[in-house]
mmCIF file of C-alpha atoms in Angstrom:
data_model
loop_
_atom_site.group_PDB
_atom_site.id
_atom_site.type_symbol
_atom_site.label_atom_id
_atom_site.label_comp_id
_atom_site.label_asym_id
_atom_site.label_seq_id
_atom_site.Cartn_x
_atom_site.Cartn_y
_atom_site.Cartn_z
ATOM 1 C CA UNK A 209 111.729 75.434 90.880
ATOM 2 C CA UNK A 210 115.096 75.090 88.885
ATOM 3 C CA UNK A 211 117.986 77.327 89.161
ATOM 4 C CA UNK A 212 117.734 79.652 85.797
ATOM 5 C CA UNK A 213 121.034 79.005 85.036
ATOM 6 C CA UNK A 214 122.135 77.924 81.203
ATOM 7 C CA UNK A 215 125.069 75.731 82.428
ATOM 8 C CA UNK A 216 123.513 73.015 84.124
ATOM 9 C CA UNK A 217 119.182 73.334 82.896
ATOM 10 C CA UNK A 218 119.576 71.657 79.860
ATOM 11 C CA UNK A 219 122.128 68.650 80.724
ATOM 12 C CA UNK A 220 119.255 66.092 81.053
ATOM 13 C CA UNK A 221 117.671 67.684 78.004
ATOM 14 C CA UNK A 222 120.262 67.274 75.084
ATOM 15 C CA UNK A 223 119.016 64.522 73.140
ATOM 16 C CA UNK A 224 115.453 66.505 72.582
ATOM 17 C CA UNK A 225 117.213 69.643 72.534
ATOM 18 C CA UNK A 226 119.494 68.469 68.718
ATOM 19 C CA UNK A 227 117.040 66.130 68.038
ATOM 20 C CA UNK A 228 113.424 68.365 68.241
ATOM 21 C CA UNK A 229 114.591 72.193 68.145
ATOM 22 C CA UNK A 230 113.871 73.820 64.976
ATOM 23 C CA UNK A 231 116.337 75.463 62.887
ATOM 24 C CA UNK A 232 116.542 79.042 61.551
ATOM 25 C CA UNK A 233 115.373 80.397 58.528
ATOM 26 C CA UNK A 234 117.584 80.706 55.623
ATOM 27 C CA UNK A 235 116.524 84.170 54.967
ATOM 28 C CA UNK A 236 118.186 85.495 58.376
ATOM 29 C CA UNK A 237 121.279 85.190 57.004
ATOM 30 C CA UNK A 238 120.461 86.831 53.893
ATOM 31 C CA UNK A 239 119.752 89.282 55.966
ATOM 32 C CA UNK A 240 123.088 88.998 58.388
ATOM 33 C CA UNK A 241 125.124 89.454 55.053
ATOM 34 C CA UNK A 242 123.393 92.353 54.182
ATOM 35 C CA UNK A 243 123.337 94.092 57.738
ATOM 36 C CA UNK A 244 126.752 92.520 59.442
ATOM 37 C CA UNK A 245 128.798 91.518 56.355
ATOM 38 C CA UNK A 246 128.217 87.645 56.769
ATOM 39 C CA UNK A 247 130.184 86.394 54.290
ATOM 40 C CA UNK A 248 133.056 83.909 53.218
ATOM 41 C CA UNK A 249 135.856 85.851 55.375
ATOM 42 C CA UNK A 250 134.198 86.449 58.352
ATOM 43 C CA UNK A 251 135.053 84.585 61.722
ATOM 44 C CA UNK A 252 132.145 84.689 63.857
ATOM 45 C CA UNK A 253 131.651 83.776 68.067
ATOM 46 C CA UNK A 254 128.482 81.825 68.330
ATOM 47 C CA UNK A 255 127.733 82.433 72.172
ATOM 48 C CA UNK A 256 125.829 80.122 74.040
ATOM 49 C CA UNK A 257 125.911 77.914 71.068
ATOM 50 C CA UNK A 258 124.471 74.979 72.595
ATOM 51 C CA UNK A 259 124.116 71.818 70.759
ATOM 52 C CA UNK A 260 125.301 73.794 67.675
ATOM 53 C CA UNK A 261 121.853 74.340 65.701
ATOM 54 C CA UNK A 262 122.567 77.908 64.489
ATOM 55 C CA UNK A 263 126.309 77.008 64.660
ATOM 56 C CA UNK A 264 125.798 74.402 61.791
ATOM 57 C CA UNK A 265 124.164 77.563 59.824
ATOM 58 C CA UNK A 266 126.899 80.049 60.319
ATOM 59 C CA UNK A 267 129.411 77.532 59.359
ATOM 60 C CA UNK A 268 127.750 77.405 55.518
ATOM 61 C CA UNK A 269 128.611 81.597 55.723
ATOM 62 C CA UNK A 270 131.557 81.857 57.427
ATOM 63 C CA UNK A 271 134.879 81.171 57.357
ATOM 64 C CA UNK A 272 135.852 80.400 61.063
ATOM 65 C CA UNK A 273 132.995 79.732 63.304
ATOM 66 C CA UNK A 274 133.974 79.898 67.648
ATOM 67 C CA UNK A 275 131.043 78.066 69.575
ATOM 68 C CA UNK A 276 131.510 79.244 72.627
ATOM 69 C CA UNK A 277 128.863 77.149 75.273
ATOM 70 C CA UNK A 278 129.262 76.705 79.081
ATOM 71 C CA UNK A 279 127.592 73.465 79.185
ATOM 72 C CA UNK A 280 129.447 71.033 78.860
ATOM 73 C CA UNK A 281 126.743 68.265 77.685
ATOM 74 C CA UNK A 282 125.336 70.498 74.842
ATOM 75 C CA UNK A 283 128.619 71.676 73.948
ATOM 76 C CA UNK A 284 129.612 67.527 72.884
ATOM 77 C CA UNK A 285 126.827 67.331 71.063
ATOM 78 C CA UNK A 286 127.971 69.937 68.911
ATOM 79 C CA UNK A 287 131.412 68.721 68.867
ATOM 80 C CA UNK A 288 129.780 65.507 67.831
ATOM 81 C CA UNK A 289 127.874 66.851 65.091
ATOM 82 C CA UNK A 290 130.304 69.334 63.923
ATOM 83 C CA UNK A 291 133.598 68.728 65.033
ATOM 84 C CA UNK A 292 134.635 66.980 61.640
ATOM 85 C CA UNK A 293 134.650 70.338 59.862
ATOM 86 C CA UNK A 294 137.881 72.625 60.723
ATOM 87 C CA UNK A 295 136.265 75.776 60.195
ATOM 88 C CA UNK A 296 134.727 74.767 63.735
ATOM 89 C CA UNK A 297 135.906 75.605 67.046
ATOM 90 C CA UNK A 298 134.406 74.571 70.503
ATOM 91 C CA UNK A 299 135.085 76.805 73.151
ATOM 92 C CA UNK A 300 134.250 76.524 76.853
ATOM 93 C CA UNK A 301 133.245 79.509 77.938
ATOM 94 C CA UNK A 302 130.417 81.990 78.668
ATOM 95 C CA UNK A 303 129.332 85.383 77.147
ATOM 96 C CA UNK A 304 130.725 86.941 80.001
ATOM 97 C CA UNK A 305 134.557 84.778 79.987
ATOM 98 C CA UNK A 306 134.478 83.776 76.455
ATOM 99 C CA UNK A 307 137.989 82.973 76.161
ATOM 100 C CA UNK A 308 138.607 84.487 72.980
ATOM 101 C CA UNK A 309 141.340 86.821 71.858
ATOM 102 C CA UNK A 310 141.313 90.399 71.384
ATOM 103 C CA UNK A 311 139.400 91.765 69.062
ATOM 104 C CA UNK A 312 139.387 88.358 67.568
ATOM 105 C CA UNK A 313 135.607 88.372 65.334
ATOM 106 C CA UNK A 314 133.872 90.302 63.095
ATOM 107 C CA UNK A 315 130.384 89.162 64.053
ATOM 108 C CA UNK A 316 128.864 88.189 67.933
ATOM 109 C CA UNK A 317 125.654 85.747 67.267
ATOM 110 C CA UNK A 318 123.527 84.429 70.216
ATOM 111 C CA UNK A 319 120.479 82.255 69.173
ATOM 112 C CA UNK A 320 117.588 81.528 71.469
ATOM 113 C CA UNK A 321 120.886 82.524 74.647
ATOM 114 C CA UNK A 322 120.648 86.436 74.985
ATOM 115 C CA UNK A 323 118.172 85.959 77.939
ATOM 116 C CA UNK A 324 120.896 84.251 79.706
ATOM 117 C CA UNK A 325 123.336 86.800 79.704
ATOM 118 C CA UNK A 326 124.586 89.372 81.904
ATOM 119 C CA UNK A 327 124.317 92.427 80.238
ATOM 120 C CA UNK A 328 127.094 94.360 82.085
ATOM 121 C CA UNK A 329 130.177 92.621 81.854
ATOM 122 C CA UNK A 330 128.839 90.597 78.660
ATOM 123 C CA UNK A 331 128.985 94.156 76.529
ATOM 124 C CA UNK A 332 132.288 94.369 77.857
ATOM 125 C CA UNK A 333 133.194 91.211 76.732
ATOM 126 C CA UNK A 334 131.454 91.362 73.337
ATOM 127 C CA UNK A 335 133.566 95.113 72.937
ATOM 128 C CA UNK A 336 136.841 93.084 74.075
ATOM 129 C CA UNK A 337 136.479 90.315 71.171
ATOM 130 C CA UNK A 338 135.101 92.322 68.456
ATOM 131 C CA UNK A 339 137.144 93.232 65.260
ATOM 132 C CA UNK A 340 136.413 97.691 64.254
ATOM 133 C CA UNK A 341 133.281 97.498 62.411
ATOM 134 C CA UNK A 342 131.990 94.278 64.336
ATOM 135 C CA UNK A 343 128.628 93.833 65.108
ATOM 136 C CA UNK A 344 126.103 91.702 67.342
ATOM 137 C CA UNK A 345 123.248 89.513 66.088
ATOM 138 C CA UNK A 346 120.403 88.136 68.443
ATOM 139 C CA UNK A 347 117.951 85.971 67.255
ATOM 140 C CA UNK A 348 115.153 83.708 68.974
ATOM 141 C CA UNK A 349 112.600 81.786 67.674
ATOM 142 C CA UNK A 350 109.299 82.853 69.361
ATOM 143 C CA UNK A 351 106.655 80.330 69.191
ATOM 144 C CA UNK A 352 103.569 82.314 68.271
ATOM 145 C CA UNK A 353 101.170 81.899 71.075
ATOM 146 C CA UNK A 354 97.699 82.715 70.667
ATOM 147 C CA UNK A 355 95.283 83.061 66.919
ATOM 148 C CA UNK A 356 94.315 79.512 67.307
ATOM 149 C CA UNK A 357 93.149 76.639 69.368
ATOM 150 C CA UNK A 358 96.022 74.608 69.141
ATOM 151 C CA UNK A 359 98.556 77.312 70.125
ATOM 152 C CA UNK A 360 96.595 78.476 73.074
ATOM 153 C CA UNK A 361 95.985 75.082 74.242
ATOM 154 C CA UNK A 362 99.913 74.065 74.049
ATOM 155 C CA UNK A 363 100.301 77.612 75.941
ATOM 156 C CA UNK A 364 97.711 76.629 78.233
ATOM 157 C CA UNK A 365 99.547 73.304 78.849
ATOM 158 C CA UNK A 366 103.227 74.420 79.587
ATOM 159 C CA UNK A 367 101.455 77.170 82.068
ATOM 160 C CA UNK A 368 99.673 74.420 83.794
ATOM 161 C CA UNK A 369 102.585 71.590 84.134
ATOM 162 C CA UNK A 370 105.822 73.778 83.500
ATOM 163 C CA UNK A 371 107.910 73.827 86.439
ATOM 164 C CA UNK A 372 108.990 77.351 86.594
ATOM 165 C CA UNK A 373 107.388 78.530 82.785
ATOM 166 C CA UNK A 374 106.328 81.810 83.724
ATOM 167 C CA UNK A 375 109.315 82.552 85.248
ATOM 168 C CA UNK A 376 111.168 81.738 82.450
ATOM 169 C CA UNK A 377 109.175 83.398 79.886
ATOM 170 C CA UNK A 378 109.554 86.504 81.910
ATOM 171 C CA UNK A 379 113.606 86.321 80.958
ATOM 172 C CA UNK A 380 111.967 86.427 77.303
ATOM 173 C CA UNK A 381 111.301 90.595 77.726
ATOM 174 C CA UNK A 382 115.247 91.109 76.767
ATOM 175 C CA UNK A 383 114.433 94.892 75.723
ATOM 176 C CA UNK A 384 115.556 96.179 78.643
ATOM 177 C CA UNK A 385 118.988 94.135 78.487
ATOM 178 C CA UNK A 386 119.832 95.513 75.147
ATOM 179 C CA UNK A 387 119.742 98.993 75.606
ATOM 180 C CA UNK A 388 122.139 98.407 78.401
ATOM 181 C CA UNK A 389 123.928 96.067 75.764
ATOM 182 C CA UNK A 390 123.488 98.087 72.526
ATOM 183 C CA UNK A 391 123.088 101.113 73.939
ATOM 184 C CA UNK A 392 119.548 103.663 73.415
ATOM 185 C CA UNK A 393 117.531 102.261 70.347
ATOM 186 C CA UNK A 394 120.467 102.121 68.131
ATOM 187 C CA UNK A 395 119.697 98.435 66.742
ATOM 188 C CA UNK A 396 117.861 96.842 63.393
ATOM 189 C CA UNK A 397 114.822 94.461 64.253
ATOM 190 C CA UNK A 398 113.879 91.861 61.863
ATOM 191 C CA UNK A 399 111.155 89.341 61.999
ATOM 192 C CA UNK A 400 111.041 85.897 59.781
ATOM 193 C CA UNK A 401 108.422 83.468 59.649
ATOM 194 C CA UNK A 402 109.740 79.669 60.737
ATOM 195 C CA UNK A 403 107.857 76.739 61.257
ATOM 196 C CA UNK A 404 107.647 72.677 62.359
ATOM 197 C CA UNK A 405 105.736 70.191 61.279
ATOM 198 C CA UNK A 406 105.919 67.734 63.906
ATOM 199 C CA UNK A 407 104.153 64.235 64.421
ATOM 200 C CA UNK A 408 103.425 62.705 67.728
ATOM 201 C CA UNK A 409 106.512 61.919 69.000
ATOM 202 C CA UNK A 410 108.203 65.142 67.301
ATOM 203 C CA UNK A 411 105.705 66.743 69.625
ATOM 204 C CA UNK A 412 106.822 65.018 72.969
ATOM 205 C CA UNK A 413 110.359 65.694 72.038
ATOM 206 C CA UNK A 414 109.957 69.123 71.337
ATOM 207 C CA UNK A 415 108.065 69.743 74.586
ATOM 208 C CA UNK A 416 110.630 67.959 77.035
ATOM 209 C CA UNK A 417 113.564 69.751 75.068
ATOM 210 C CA UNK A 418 112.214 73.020 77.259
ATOM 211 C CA UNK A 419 113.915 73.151 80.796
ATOM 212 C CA UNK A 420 110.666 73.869 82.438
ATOM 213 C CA UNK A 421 108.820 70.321 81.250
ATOM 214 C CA UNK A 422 108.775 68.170 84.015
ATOM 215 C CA UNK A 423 111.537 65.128 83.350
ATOM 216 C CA UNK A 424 111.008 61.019 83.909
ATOM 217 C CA UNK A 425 110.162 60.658 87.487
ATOM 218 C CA UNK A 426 108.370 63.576 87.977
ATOM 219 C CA UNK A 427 104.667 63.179 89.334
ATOM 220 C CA UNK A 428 103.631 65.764 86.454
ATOM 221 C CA UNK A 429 105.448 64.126 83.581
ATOM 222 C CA UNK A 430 103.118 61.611 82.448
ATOM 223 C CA UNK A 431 99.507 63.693 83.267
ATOM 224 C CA UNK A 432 101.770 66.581 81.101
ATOM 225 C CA UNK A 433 102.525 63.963 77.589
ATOM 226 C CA UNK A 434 98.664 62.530 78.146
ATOM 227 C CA UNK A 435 97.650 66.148 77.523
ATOM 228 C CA UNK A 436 99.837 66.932 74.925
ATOM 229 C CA UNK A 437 98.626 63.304 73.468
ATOM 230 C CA UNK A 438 94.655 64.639 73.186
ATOM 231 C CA UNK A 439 95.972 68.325 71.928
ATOM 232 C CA UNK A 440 98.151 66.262 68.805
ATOM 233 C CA UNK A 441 95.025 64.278 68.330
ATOM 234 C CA UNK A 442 92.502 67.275 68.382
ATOM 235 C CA UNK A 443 94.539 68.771 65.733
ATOM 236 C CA UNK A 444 96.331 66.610 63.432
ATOM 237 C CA UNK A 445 96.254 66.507 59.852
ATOM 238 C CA UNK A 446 97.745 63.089 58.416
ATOM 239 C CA UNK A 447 99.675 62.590 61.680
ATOM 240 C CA UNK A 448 101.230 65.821 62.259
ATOM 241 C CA UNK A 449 100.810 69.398 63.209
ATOM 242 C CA UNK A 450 102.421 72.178 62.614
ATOM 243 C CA UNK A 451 104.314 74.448 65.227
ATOM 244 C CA UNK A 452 104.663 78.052 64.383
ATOM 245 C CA UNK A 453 107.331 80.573 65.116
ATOM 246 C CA UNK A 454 108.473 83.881 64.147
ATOM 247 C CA UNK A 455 112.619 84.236 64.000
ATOM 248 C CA UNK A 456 113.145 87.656 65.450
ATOM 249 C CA UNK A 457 116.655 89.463 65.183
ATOM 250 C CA UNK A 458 118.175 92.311 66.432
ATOM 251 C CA UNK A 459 121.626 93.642 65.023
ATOM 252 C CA UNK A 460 123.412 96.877 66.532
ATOM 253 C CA UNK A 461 126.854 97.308 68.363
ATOM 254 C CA UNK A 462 127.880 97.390 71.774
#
């Protein structure tokens, strides 16, 4: 079983990771402008920004954008694809050290990280950097799990040949860390529909961009993409299929 720990599981797992993750809906920030004040004047910390999907987003709102990331593989990948625009700023650090000035943001995101954090001395953190008025935005994208064949089969699949899946789909229940975050109830939840459409190889890559999918040289690797080979074929439509997702947010302050 691998360590559950966000600054060395994905390292072998970057290429996938930029490559086969999806993106966010437009519509969440719509509805970050509306709820935080996204907006052309607003410097943001992106924490645990990884390979700087949802970074790339914020930086079409924003006017300064901090990605703060621990690891230091996924955080040159976003350097590489981002680095070129100054409104960008890679930081290495962690939700708990970000490294950021005082009261330095107006808006805290964390996309598909929360479930990483320490609650405790991240809320303390998040209080430190945070501008009066700031707020926090979480946001994953949930993969939508059971309804139809194919996505209880793929379920079925990373249960049987994920090295420590359950596990980490247990870090997933993250209501208990935000009321010790946000405090009570007091946050907005928002739901948004997302979606891939992936062909074969889209498929593979998406799968081994998950820190539980057994790498190259492991005995389960190949019997794992032979499965996933028959589920794509049982359920393609002109090559593809489509992967299903709903973006969920939750806004409040710490």
């Amino acid at each position: 079983m691998r360590e559950l720990d966000p600054r060395t599981r994905f390292t072998d797992r970057v290429d996938d990771y930029v490559r086969h993750r999806p993106s966010y809906p437009p519509e969440v920030s719509s509805f970050l402008a509306e709820a935080c004040g996204l907006g052309p004047r607003s410097h943001v910390a992106d924490i645990g920004s990884g390979t700087g999907i949802w970074t790339a987003q914020l930086l079409e709102s924003a006017e300064i954008v901090y990605a703060v990331e621990p690891n230091e593989s996924m955080r040159r990948a976003a350097e590489k694809r981002l680095g070129s625009d100054d409104r960008f700023h890679s930081v290495a650090g962690s939700a708990e050290q970000t490294g950021l000035p005082d009261s330095s943001v107006d808006l805290i995101t964390a996309a598909q990280a929360f479930h990483w954090f320490q609650p405790a001395p991240t809320r303390s953190e998040f209080r430190r950097i945070l501008r009066t008025g700031g707020a926090v935005a979480l946001l994953w994208n949930r993969r939508i799990e059971s309804g139809t064949e194919l996505r209880e089969s793929y379920e079925a699949l990373l249960r049987r040949w994920g090295t420590d899946y359950v596990s980490v789909r247990a870090s997933w229940q993250v209501e208990p860390a935000l009321v010790e975050l946000l405090g009570g109830d007091a946050w907005t939840r928002a739901t948004f529909p997302n979606f891939q459409v992936l062909d074969l190889d889209g498929m593979k890559g998406r799968l081994l961009s998950n820190s539980y999918a057994p790498g190259p040289g492991h005995p389960d690797h190949e019997p794992m993409l032979e499965e996933l080979e028959r589920l794509h074929d049982r359920h393609a439509v002109d090559g593809r299929v489509t992967m299903e997702y709903r973006t969920v947010v939750y806004v409040g302050t710490p």
